[in-house]
Short mmCIF file of C-alpha atoms in Angstrom, two decimals:
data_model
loop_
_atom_site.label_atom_id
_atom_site.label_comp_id
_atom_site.label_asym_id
_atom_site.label_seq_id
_atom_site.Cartn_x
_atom_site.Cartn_y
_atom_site.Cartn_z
CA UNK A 183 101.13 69.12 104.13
CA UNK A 184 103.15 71.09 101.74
CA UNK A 185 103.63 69.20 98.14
CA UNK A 186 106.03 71.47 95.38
CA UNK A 187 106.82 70.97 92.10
CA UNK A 188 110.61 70.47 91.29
CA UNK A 189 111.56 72.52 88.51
CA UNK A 190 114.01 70.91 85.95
CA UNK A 191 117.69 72.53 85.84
CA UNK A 192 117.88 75.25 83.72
CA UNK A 193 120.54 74.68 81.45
CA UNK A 194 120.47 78.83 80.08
CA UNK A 195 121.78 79.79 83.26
CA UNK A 196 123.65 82.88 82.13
CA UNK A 197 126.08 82.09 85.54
CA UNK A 198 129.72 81.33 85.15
CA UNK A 199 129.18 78.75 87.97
CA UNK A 200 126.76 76.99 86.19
CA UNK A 201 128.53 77.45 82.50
CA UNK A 202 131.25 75.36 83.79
CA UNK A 203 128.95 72.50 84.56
CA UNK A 204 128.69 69.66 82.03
CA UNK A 205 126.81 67.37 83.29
CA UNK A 206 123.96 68.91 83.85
CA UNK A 207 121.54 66.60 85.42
CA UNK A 208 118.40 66.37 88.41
CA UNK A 209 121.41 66.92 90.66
CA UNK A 210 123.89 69.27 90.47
CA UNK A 211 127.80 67.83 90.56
CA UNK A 212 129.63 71.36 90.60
CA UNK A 213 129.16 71.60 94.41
CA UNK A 214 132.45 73.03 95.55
CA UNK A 215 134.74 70.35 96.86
CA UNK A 216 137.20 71.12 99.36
CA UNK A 217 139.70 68.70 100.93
CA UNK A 218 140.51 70.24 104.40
CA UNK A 219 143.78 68.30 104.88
CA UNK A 220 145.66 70.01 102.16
CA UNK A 221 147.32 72.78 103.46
CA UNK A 222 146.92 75.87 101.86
CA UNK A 223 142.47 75.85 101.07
CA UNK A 224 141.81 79.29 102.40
CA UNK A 225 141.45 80.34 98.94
CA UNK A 226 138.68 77.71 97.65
CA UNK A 227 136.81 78.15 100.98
CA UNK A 228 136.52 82.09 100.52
CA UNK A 229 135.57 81.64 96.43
CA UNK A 230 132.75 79.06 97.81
CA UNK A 231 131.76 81.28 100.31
CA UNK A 232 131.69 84.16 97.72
CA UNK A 233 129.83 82.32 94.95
CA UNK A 234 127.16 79.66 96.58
CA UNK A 235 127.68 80.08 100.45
CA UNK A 236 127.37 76.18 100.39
CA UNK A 237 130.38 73.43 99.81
CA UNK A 238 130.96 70.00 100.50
CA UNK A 239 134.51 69.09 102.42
CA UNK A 240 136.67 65.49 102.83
CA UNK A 241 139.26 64.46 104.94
CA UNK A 242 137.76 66.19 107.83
CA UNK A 243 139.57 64.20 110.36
CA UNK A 244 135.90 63.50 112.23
CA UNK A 245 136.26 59.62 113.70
CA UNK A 246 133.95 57.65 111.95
CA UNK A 247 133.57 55.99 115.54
CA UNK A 248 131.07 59.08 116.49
CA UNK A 249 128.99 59.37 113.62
CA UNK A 250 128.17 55.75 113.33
CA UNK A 251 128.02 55.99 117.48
CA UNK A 252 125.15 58.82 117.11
CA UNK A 253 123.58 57.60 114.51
CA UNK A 254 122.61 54.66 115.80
CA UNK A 255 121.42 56.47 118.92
CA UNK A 256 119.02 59.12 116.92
CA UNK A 257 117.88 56.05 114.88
CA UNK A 258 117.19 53.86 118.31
CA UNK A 259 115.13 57.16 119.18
CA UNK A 260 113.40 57.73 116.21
CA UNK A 261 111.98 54.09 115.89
CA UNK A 262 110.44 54.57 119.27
CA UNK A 263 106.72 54.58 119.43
CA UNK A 264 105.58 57.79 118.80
CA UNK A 265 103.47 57.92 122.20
CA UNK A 266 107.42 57.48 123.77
CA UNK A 267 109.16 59.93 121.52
CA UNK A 268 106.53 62.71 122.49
CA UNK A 269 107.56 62.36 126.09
CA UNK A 270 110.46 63.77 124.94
CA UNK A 271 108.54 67.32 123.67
CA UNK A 272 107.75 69.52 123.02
CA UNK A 273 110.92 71.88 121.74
CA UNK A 274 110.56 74.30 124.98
CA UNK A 275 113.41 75.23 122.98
CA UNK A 276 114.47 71.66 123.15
CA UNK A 277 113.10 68.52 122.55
CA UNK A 278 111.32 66.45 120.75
CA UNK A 279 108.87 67.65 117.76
CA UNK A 280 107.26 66.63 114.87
CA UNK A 281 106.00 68.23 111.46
CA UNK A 282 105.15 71.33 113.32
CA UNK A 283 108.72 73.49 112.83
CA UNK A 284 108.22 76.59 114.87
CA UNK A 285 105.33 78.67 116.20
CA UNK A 286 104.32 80.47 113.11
CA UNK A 287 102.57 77.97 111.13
CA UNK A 288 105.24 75.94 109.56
CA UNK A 289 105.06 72.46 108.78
CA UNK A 290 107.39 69.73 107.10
CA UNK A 291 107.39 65.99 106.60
CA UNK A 292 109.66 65.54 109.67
CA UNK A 293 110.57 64.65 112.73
CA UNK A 294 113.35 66.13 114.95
CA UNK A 295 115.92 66.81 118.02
CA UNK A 296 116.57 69.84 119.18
CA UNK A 297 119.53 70.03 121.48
CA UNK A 298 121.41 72.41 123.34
CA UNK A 299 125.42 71.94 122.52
CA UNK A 300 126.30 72.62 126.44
CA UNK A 301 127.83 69.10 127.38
CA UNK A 302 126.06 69.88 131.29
CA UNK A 303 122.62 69.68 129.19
CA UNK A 304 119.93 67.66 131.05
CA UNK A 305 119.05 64.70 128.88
CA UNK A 306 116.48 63.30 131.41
CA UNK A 307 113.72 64.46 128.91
CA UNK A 308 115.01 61.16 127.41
CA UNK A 309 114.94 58.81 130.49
CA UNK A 310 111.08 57.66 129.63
CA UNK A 311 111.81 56.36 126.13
CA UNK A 312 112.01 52.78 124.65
CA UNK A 313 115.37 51.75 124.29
CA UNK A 314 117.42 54.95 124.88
CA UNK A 315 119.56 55.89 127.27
CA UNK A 316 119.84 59.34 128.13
CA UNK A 317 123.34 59.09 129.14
CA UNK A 318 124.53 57.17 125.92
CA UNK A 319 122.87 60.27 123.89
CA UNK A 320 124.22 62.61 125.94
CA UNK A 321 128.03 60.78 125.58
CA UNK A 322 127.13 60.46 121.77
CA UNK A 323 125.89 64.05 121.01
CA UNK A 324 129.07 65.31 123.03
CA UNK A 325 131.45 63.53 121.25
CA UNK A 326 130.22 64.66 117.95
CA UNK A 327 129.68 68.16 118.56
CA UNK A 328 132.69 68.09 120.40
CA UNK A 329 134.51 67.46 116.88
CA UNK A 330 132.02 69.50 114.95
CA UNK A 331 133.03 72.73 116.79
CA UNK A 332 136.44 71.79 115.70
CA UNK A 333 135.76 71.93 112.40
CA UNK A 334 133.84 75.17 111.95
CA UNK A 335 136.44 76.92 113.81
CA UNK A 336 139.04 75.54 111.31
CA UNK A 337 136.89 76.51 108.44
CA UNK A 338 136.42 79.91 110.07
CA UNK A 339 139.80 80.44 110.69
CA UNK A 340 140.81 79.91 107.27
CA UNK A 341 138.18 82.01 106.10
CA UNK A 342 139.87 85.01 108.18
CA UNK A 343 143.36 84.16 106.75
CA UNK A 344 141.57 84.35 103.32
CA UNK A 345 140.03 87.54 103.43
CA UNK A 346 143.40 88.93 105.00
CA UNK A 347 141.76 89.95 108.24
CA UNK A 348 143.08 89.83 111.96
CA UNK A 349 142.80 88.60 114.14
CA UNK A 350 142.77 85.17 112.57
CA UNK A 351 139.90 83.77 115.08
CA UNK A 352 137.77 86.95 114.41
CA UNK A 353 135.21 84.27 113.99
CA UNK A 354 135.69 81.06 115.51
CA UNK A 355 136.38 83.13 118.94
CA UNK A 356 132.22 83.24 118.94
CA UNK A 357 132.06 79.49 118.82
CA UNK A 358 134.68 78.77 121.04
CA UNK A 359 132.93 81.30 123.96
CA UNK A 360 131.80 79.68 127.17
CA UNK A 361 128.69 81.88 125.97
CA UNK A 362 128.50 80.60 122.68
CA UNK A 363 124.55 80.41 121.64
CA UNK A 364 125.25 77.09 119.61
CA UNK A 365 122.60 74.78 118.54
CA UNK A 366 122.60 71.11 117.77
CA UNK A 367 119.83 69.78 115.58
CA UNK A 368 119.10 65.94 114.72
CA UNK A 369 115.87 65.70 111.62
CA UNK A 370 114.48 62.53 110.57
CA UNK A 371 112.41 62.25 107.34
CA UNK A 372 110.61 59.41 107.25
CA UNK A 373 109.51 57.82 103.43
CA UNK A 374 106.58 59.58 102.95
CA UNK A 375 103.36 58.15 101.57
CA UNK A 376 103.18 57.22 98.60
CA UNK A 377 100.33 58.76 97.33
CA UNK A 378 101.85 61.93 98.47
CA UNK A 379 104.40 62.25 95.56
CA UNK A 380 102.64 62.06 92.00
CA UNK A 381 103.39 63.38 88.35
CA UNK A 382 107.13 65.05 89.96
CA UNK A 383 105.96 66.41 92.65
CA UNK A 384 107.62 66.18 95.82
CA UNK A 385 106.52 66.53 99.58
CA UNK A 386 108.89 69.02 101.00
CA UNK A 387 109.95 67.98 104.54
CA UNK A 388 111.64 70.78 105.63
CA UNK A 389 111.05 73.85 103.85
CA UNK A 390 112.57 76.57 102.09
CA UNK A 391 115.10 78.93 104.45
CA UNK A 392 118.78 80.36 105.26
CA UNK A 393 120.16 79.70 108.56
CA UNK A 394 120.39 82.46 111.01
CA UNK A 395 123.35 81.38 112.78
CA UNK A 396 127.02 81.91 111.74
CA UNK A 397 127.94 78.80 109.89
CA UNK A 398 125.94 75.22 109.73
CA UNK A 399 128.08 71.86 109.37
CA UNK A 400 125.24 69.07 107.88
CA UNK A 401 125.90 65.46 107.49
CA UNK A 402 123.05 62.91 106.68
CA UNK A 403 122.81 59.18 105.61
CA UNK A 404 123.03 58.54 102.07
CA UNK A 405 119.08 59.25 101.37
CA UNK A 406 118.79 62.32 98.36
CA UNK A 407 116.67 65.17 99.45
CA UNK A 408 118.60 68.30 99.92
CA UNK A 409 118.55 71.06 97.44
CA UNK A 410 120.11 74.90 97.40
CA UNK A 411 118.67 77.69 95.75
CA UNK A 412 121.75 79.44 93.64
CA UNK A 413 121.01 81.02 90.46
CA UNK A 414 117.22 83.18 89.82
CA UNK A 415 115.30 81.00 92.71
CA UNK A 416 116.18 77.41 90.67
CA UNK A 417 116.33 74.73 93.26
CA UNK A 418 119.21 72.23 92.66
CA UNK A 419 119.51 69.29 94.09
CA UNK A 420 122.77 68.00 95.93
CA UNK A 421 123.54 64.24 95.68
CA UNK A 422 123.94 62.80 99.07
CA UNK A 423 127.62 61.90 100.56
CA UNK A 424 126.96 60.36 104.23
CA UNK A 425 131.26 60.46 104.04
CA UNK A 426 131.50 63.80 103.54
CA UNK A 427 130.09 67.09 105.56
CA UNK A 428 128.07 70.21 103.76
CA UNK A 429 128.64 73.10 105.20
CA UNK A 430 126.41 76.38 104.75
CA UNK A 431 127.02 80.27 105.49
CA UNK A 432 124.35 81.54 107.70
CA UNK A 433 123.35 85.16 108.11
CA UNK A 434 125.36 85.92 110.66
CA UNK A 435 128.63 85.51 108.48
CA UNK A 436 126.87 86.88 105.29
CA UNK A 437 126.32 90.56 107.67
CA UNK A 438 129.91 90.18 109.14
CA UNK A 439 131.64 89.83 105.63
CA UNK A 440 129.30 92.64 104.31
CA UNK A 441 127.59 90.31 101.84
CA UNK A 442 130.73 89.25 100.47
CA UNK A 443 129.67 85.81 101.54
CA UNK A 444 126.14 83.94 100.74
CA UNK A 445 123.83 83.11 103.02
CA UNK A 446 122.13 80.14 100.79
CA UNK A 447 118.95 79.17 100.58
CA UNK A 448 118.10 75.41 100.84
CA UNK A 449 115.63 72.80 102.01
CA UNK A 450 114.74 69.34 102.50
CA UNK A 451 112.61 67.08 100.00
CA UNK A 452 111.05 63.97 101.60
CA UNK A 453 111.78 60.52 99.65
CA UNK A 454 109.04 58.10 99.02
CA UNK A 455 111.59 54.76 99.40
CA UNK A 456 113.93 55.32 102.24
CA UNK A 457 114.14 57.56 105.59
CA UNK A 458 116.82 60.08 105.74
CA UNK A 459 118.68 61.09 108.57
CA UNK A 460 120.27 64.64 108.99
CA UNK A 461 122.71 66.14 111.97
CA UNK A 462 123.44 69.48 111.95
CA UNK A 463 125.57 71.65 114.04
CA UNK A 464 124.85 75.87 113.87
CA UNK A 465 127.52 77.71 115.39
CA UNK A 466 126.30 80.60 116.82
CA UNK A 467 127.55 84.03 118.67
CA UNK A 468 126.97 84.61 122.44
CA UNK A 469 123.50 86.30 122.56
CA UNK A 470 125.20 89.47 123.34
CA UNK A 471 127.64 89.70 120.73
CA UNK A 472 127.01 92.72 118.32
CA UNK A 473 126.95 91.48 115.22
CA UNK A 474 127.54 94.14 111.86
CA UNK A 475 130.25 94.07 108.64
CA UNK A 476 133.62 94.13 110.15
CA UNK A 477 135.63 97.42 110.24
CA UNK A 478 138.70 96.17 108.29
CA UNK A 479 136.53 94.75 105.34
CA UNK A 480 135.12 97.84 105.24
CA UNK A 481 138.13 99.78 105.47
CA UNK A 482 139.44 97.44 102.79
CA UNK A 483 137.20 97.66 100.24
CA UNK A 484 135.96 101.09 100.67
CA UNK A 485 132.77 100.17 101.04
CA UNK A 486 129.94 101.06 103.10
CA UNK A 487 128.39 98.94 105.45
CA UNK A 488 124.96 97.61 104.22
CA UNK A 489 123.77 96.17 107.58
CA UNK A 490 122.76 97.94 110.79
CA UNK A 491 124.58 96.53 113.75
CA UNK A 492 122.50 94.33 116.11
CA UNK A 493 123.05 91.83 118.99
CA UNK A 494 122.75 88.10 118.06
CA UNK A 495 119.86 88.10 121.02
CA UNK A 496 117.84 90.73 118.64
CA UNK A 497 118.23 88.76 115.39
CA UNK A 498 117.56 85.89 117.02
CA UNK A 499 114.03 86.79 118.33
CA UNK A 500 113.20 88.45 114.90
CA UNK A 501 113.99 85.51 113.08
CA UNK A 502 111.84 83.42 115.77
CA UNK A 503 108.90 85.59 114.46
CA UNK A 504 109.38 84.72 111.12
CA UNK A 505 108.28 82.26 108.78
CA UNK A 506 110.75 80.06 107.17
CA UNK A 507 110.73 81.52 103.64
CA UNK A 508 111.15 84.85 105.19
CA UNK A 509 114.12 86.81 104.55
CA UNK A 510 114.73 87.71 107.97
CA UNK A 511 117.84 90.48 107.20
CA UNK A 512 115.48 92.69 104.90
CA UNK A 513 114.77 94.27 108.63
CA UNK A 514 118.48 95.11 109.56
CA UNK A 515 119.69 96.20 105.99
CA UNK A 516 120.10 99.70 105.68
CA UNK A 517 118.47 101.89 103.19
CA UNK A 518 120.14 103.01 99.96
#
């Protein structure tokens, strides 16, 4: 198992971002905050996008109803006996897995739920296991996802009216295709032994990566254990909100904005005390789509593009390759 040290926050960091922090603590409270029912937030969303790639949102509108309703369904699962969850697995790409986190060598403190985001998805992988009802996961999962496509699009579509770019669902048209290759994810950390964590350091469940898809939309119980990488590889940590939703730029958006916006680079701590519970949605492109810097951001800034264009398909099976750390668009970034 993987065991890192956490390094203290820097509090030298020559970064405007961080200068305006003054509370600087073990976690970091200058997260971007953005309150999606105001009207006019195009602007904050594109400056968060711009300077972490990460941001926490409130007054999302999702029903409290279907994240208490899943939640209780994932944790039903997840106290199963383990010889009844892995009747549920392996992730053939979905399914039930555990520490292993894809096939090149990666491991974590964790448990998890991959899912495909197609409400016709079979659930019957579920049908053998102790107290769950593949049809109440499947009604649970929908509902949620249902609302957490919702929201990305929203996000995206400000995003476009912030960066003065047309069509305004330039981006959330990838979500909302029949097509779309969409992902739904459901990770349990469970407290880790204790004489795994010792003089600060910290078993890392889930470790260090960006996400390859277009945009990520994270919620999790209100268990620390999430931290970003923003400023000369420091790793800050992000106090938990189980109200609120954290949402990430993946690669995908970072290559379609030209770098403009951040892919960041996070991952998951495991906690000694309590279990933590995290559902995240990736929005991602049909597997055909070409993905590259969009013409008009290019034409706008004058700038040239520093990606090759590729399908979604081809990054996709490059980044399956990979190892988590990896950074996976070093392959499709063209030479200077």
């Amino acid at each position: 198992m993987v065991i890192l040290s956490m390094p203290a926050v820097n509090e030298q960091f020559s970064s405007s971002i961080i200068k305006n922090c003054k509370s600087p603590s073990s976690f970091f409270p200058c997260i971007p905050l953005i309150d999606l029912s105001k009207p006019d937030t195009k602007n904050q969303l594109v400056k968060a996008c711009e300077e972490f790639g990460f941001f926490k949102v409130v007054n999302h509108g999702v029903p409290m109803e279907f994240i208490t309703k899943l939640e209780s369904e994932a944790i039903k699962f997840f106290s199963s006996p383990l010889i009844q969850k892995e009747k549920a697995g392996p992730p053939d790409p979905f399914g039930y897995g555990s520490k292993k986190i894809g096939p090149n060598g990666d491991v974590g403190w964790v448990e998890y739920i991959l899912l495909s985001t197609n409400p016709d998805f079979n659930y019957q992988k579920f049908a053998s296991i102790l107290g769950v009802n593949p049809q109440d996961i499947r009604d649970a999962v929908n509902d949620y996802v249902s609302e957490m496509k919702k929201m990305a699009c929203e996000i995206l579509e400000m995003l476009a009216e912030g960066l003065k770019i047309h069509p305004r669902n330039v981006f959330s048209k990838l979500l909302m295709d029949e097509q779309s290759d969409s992902l739904f994810r459901l990770n349990h950390y469970p407290p880790c032994p204790p004489d795994q964590e010792f003089n600060g350091r910290n078993l890392i469940g889930f470790g260090e990566h960006t996400d390859p898809q277009i945009i990520s939309l994270l919620r999790s119980n209100n268990t620390s254990g999430l931290q970003i990488s923003i400023v000369d590889g420091h790793w800050i940590s992000v106090p938990p909100d189980q109200n609120s939703f954290f949402i990430n730029v993946g690669d995908s958006l970072q290559v379609m904005t030209n770098g403009r916006f951040k892919s960041v680079k996070h991952r998951f701590l495991a906690n000694s005390v309590k279990s933590r519970l995290s559902m995240i949605y990736f929005g991602g492109p049909p597997l055909s789509e070409k993905i590259g810097p969009l013409a008009s951001l290019l034409m706008k800034g004058e700038q040239d593009s520093l990606y090759k264009e590729f399908t979604w398909f081809e990054y996709k099976k490059s980044a399956y390759k990979s190892r988590l750390a990896d950074n996976r668009l070093v392959l499709f970034q063209k030479l200077v």
